PDB file of C-alpha atoms and ligand atoms in Angstrom:
ATOM      1  CA  UNK V1235     -40.843 -51.267 -85.472  1.00 93.00           C
ATOM      2  CA  UNK V1236     -42.904 -48.106 -85.030  1.00 98.00           C
ATOM      3  CA  UNK V1237     -40.888 -45.031 -84.028  1.00 98.00           C
ATOM      4  CA  UNK V1238     -42.923 -42.261 -82.374  1.00 98.00           C
ATOM      5  CA  UNK V1239     -40.420 -39.680 -83.544  1.00 98.00           C
ATOM      6  CA  UNK V1240     -42.314 -38.783 -86.731  1.00 98.00           C
ATOM      7  CA  UNK V1241     -44.424 -35.792 -87.777  1.00 98.00           C
ATOM      8  CA  UNK V1242     -47.703 -37.702 -88.122  1.00 98.00           C
ATOM      9  CA  UNK V1243     -47.448 -38.993 -84.559  1.00 98.00           C
ATOM     10  CA  UNK V1244     -47.007 -35.372 -83.488  1.00 98.00           C
ATOM     11  CA  UNK V1245     -50.042 -34.276 -85.532  1.00 98.00           C
ATOM     12  CA  UNK V1246     -52.119 -37.090 -83.991  1.00 98.00           C
ATOM     13  CA  UNK V1247     -51.103 -35.884 -80.546  1.00 97.00           C
ATOM     14  CA  UNK V1248     -51.661 -32.185 -81.326  1.00 97.00           C
ATOM     15  CA  UNK V1249     -47.984 -31.348 -80.900  1.00 98.00           C
ATOM     16  CA  UNK V1250     -48.017 -30.151 -84.527  1.00 98.00           C
ATOM     17  CA  UNK V1251     -50.941 -28.486 -86.277  1.00 98.00           C
ATOM     18  CA  UNK V1252     -52.516 -29.586 -89.546  1.00 98.00           C
ATOM     19  CA  UNK V1253     -55.396 -28.412 -91.710  1.00 98.00           C
ATOM     20  CA  UNK V1254     -57.849 -31.118 -90.701  1.00 98.00           C
ATOM     21  CA  UNK V1255     -60.507 -32.288 -93.173  1.00 98.00           C
ATOM     22  CA  UNK V1256     -62.166 -35.031 -91.156  1.00 98.00           C
ATOM     23  CA  UNK V1257     -61.529 -37.274 -88.172  1.00 98.00           C
ATOM     24  CA  UNK V1258     -63.112 -40.249 -86.470  1.00 98.00           C
ATOM     25  CA  UNK V1259     -62.120 -43.053 -84.094  1.00 98.00           C
ATOM     26  CA  UNK V1260     -59.795 -44.782 -86.547  1.00 98.00           C
ATOM     27  CA  UNK V1261     -58.334 -42.041 -88.737  1.00 98.00           C
ATOM     28  CA  UNK V1262     -57.408 -38.416 -89.213  1.00 98.00           C
ATOM     29  CA  UNK V1263     -57.454 -36.653 -92.588  1.00 99.00           C
ATOM     30  CA  UNK V1264     -55.663 -33.405 -93.355  1.00 99.00           C
ATOM     31  CA  UNK V1265     -54.117 -31.520 -96.271  1.00 98.00           C
ATOM     32  CA  UNK V1266     -50.573 -32.322 -97.344  1.00 98.00           C
ATOM     33  CA  UNK V1267     -48.204 -29.491 -96.418  1.00 98.00           C
ATOM     34  CA  UNK V1268     -46.612 -29.711 -99.873  1.00 98.00           C
ATOM     35  CA  UNK V1269     -49.485 -30.406-102.306  1.00 98.00           C
ATOM     36  CA  UNK V1270     -48.411 -32.086-105.547  1.00 96.00           C
ATOM     37  CA  UNK V1271     -51.914 -31.853-107.101  1.00 97.00           C
ATOM     38  CA  UNK V1272     -54.810 -29.374-106.796  1.00 98.00           C
ATOM     39  CA  UNK V1273     -56.228 -31.649-104.138  1.00 98.00           C
ATOM     40  CA  UNK V1274     -53.700 -33.506-102.047  1.00 98.00           C
ATOM     41  CA  UNK V1275     -54.896 -34.918 -98.744  1.00 98.00           C
ATOM     42  CA  UNK V1276     -53.496 -37.493 -96.371  1.00 99.00           C
ATOM     43  CA  UNK V1277     -55.461 -40.001 -94.334  1.00 99.00           C
ATOM     44  CA  UNK V1278     -53.545 -41.498 -91.423  1.00 99.00           C
ATOM     45  CA  UNK V1279     -54.484 -44.206 -88.952  1.00 98.00           C
ATOM     46  CA  UNK V1280     -54.885 -43.443 -85.275  1.00 98.00           C
ATOM     47  CA  UNK V1281     -53.253 -46.810 -84.660  1.00 98.00           C
ATOM     48  CA  UNK V1282     -49.477 -46.877 -84.736  1.00 98.00           C
ATOM     49  CA  UNK V1283     -48.480 -48.725 -87.927  1.00 98.00           C
ATOM     50  CA  UNK V1284     -45.375 -47.999 -89.970  1.00 98.00           C
ATOM     51  CA  UNK V1285     -46.856 -48.652 -93.409  1.00 98.00           C
ATOM     52  CA  UNK V1286     -49.536 -50.517 -95.394  1.00 98.00           C
ATOM     53  CA  UNK V1287     -47.928 -53.941 -94.920  1.00 98.00           C
ATOM     54  CA  UNK V1288     -47.700 -53.421 -91.171  1.00 98.00           C
ATOM     55  CA  UNK V1289     -51.310 -52.176 -91.090  1.00 98.00           C
ATOM     56  CA  UNK V1290     -52.914 -55.067 -92.978  1.00 98.00           C
ATOM     57  CA  UNK V1291     -50.929 -57.664 -91.056  1.00 98.00           C
ATOM     58  CA  UNK V1292     -51.457 -56.191 -87.570  1.00 98.00           C
ATOM     59  CA  UNK V1293     -54.823 -54.382 -87.585  1.00 98.00           C
ATOM     60  CA  UNK V1294     -58.173 -56.110 -87.110  1.00 98.00           C
ATOM     61  CA  UNK V1295     -60.364 -56.662 -90.184  1.00 98.00           C
ATOM     62  CA  UNK V1296     -62.795 -54.094 -88.740  1.00 98.00           C
ATOM     63  CA  UNK V1297     -60.045 -51.501 -88.371  1.00 98.00           C
ATOM     64  CA  UNK V1298     -58.882 -52.095 -91.944  1.00 98.00           C
ATOM     65  CA  UNK V1299     -62.450 -51.729 -93.238  1.00 98.00           C
ATOM     66  CA  UNK V1300     -63.112 -48.620 -91.153  1.00 98.00           C
ATOM     67  CA  UNK V1301     -59.919 -47.021 -92.383  1.00 98.00           C
ATOM     68  CA  UNK V1302     -60.654 -47.554 -96.087  1.00 98.00           C
ATOM     69  CA  UNK V1303     -64.287 -46.512 -95.583  1.00 98.00           C
ATOM     70  CA  UNK V1304     -62.871 -43.318 -94.105  1.00 98.00           C
ATOM     71  CA  UNK V1305     -60.629 -42.775 -97.135  1.00 98.00           C
ATOM     72  CA  UNK V1306     -63.734 -43.015 -99.356  1.00 98.00           C
ATOM     73  CA  UNK V1307     -65.628 -40.622 -97.091  1.00 98.00           C
ATOM     74  CA  UNK V1308     -62.808 -38.087 -97.212  1.00 98.00           C
ATOM     75  CA  UNK V1309     -62.842 -38.292-101.035  1.00 98.00           C
ATOM     76  CA  UNK V1310     -66.580 -37.491-100.844  1.00 98.00           C
ATOM     77  CA  UNK V1311     -65.921 -34.535 -98.563  1.00 98.00           C
ATOM     78  CA  UNK V1312     -63.235 -33.270-100.942  1.00 98.00           C
ATOM     79  CA  UNK V1313     -65.697 -33.525-103.834  1.00 98.00           C
ATOM     80  CA  UNK V1314     -63.573 -35.829-105.987  1.00 98.00           C
ATOM     81  CA  UNK V1315     -65.638 -39.015-105.819  1.00 97.00           C
ATOM     82  CA  UNK V1316     -67.510 -38.167-109.018  1.00 96.00           C
ATOM     83  CA  UNK V1317     -64.624 -36.629-110.966  1.00 96.00           C
ATOM     84  CA  UNK V1318     -62.095 -39.281-109.984  1.00 97.00           C
ATOM     85  CA  UNK V1319     -59.019 -39.394-107.836  1.00 98.00           C
ATOM     86  CA  UNK V1320     -56.018 -41.531-107.015  1.00 97.00           C
ATOM     87  CA  UNK V1321     -55.056 -43.139-103.736  1.00 98.00           C
ATOM     88  CA  UNK V1322     -51.425 -43.948-103.145  1.00 97.00           C
ATOM     89  CA  UNK V1323     -49.427 -45.343-100.270  1.00 98.00           C
ATOM     90  CA  UNK V1324     -45.648 -45.454-100.193  1.00 98.00           C
ATOM     91  CA  UNK V1325     -44.125 -48.451 -98.458  1.00 98.00           C
ATOM     92  CA  UNK V1326     -40.465 -48.499 -97.528  1.00 97.00           C
ATOM     93  CA  UNK V1327     -37.316 -46.924 -98.855  1.00 96.00           C
ATOM     94  CA  UNK V1328     -37.588 -47.814-102.563  1.00 97.00           C
ATOM     95  CA  UNK V1329     -40.951 -46.017-102.671  1.00 97.00           C
ATOM     96  CA  UNK V1330     -39.493 -42.914-101.066  1.00 97.00           C
ATOM     97  CA  UNK V1331     -41.739 -43.192 -98.010  1.00 98.00           C
ATOM     98  CA  UNK V1332     -40.872 -40.103 -96.008  1.00 98.00           C
ATOM     99  CA  UNK V1333     -43.045 -40.507 -92.922  1.00 98.00           C
ATOM    100  CA  UNK V1334     -43.073 -43.919 -91.252  1.00 98.00           C
ATOM    101  CA  UNK V1335     -46.648 -43.801 -90.023  1.00 98.00           C
ATOM    102  CA  UNK V1336     -49.159 -45.528 -92.312  1.00 98.00           C
ATOM    103  CA  UNK V1337     -51.032 -43.096 -94.540  1.00 98.00           C
ATOM    104  CA  UNK V1338     -52.835 -42.889 -97.833  1.00 98.00           C
ATOM    105  CA  UNK V1339     -52.514 -39.928-100.183  1.00 98.00           C
ATOM    106  CA  UNK V1340     -55.679 -38.747-101.955  1.00 98.00           C
ATOM    107  CA  UNK V1341     -54.786 -36.924-105.165  1.00 98.00           C
ATOM    108  CA  UNK V1342     -57.260 -35.226-107.461  1.00 98.00           C
ATOM    109  CA  UNK V1343     -58.987 -32.041-108.513  1.00 98.00           C
ATOM    110  CA  UNK V1344     -57.312 -32.200-111.930  1.00 97.00           C
ATOM    111  CA  UNK V1345     -56.448 -34.730-114.663  1.00 96.00           C
ATOM    112  CA  UNK V1346     -53.823 -37.106-113.303  1.00 96.00           C
ATOM    113  CA  UNK V1347     -51.134 -38.459-115.603  1.00 90.00           C
ATOM    114  CA  UNK V1348     -50.804 -42.226-115.960  1.00 81.00           C
ATOM    115  CA  UNK V1349     -47.270 -42.077-114.599  1.00 64.00           C
ATOM    116  CA  UNK V1350     -46.893 -41.451-110.895  1.00 53.00           C
TER     117      UNK V1350
HETATM  118  P1  5GP U1019     -44.722 -40.234 -97.953  1.00 77.44           P
HETATM  119  O1  5GP U1019     -43.550 -39.958 -98.833  1.00 77.44           O
HETATM  120  O2  5GP U1019     -44.292 -40.688 -96.588  1.00 77.44           O
HETATM  121  O3  5GP U1019     -45.733 -41.139 -98.592  1.00 77.44           O
HETATM  122  O4  5GP U1019     -45.488 -38.855 -97.801  1.00 77.44           O
HETATM  123  C1  5GP U1019     -45.399 -38.033 -96.694  1.00 77.44           C
HETATM  124  C2  5GP U1019     -46.142 -36.756 -97.034  1.00 77.44           C
HETATM  125  O5  5GP U1019     -46.286 -36.016 -95.833  1.00 77.44           O
HETATM  126  C3  5GP U1019     -45.446 -35.848 -98.041  1.00 77.44           C
HETATM  127  O6  5GP U1019     -46.298 -35.658 -99.169  1.00 77.44           O
HETATM  128  C4  5GP U1019     -45.204 -34.550 -97.266  1.00 77.44           C
HETATM  129  O7  5GP U1019     -45.415 -33.402 -98.035  1.00 77.44           O
HETATM  130  C5  5GP U1019     -46.202 -34.648 -96.132  1.00 77.44           C
HETATM  131  N1  5GP U1019     -45.783 -33.992 -94.898  1.00 77.44           N
HETATM  132  C6  5GP U1019     -44.542 -34.066 -94.306  1.00 77.44           C
HETATM  133  N2  5GP U1019     -44.527 -33.347 -93.167  1.00 77.44           N
HETATM  134  C7  5GP U1019     -45.776 -32.816 -93.031  1.00 77.44           C
HETATM  135  C8  5GP U1019     -46.372 -31.974 -92.040  1.00 77.44           C
HETATM  136  O8  5GP U1019     -45.762 -31.583 -91.045  1.00 77.44           O
HETATM  137  N3  5GP U1019     -47.682 -31.633 -92.239  1.00 77.44           N
HETATM  138  C9  5GP U1019     -48.403 -32.066 -93.313  1.00 77.44           C
HETATM  139  N4  5GP U1019     -49.673 -31.648 -93.398  1.00 77.44           N
HETATM  140  N5  5GP U1019     -47.867 -32.863 -94.260  1.00 77.44           N
HETATM  141  C10 5GP U1019     -46.571 -33.234 -94.121  1.00 77.44           C
END
């Protein structure tokens, strides 16, 4: 069950500011407030989904495609498409998911260790 009391909902609704990288009809991309790598961006859906499982089961195929196309576009904008990057999405409590609004992390700008 989606709970609107989360920081990404507030960013989507301009109640909280974020350093925006790119936005379109389906997604909003901005820098993580606490970067763990030289480049650490987040891409969130405009639709209200709690996590990846919720997104792929509830969103239309077009929305899923548009979202992941947007992730790739943001990687281009960040300049990591050629050098390489990692996408990561935490799902649920064992993963340590902090914000219960579906998002993908884009990590790059440096060599990434095999371990997460
Ligand atoms: P999760 O653990 O849910 O996959 O990751 C949530 C991410 O959101 C964390 O990396 C955290 O640093 C980031 N974050 C939490 N609050 C804010 C915020 O208010 N603004 C931004 N830009 N990032 C946030």
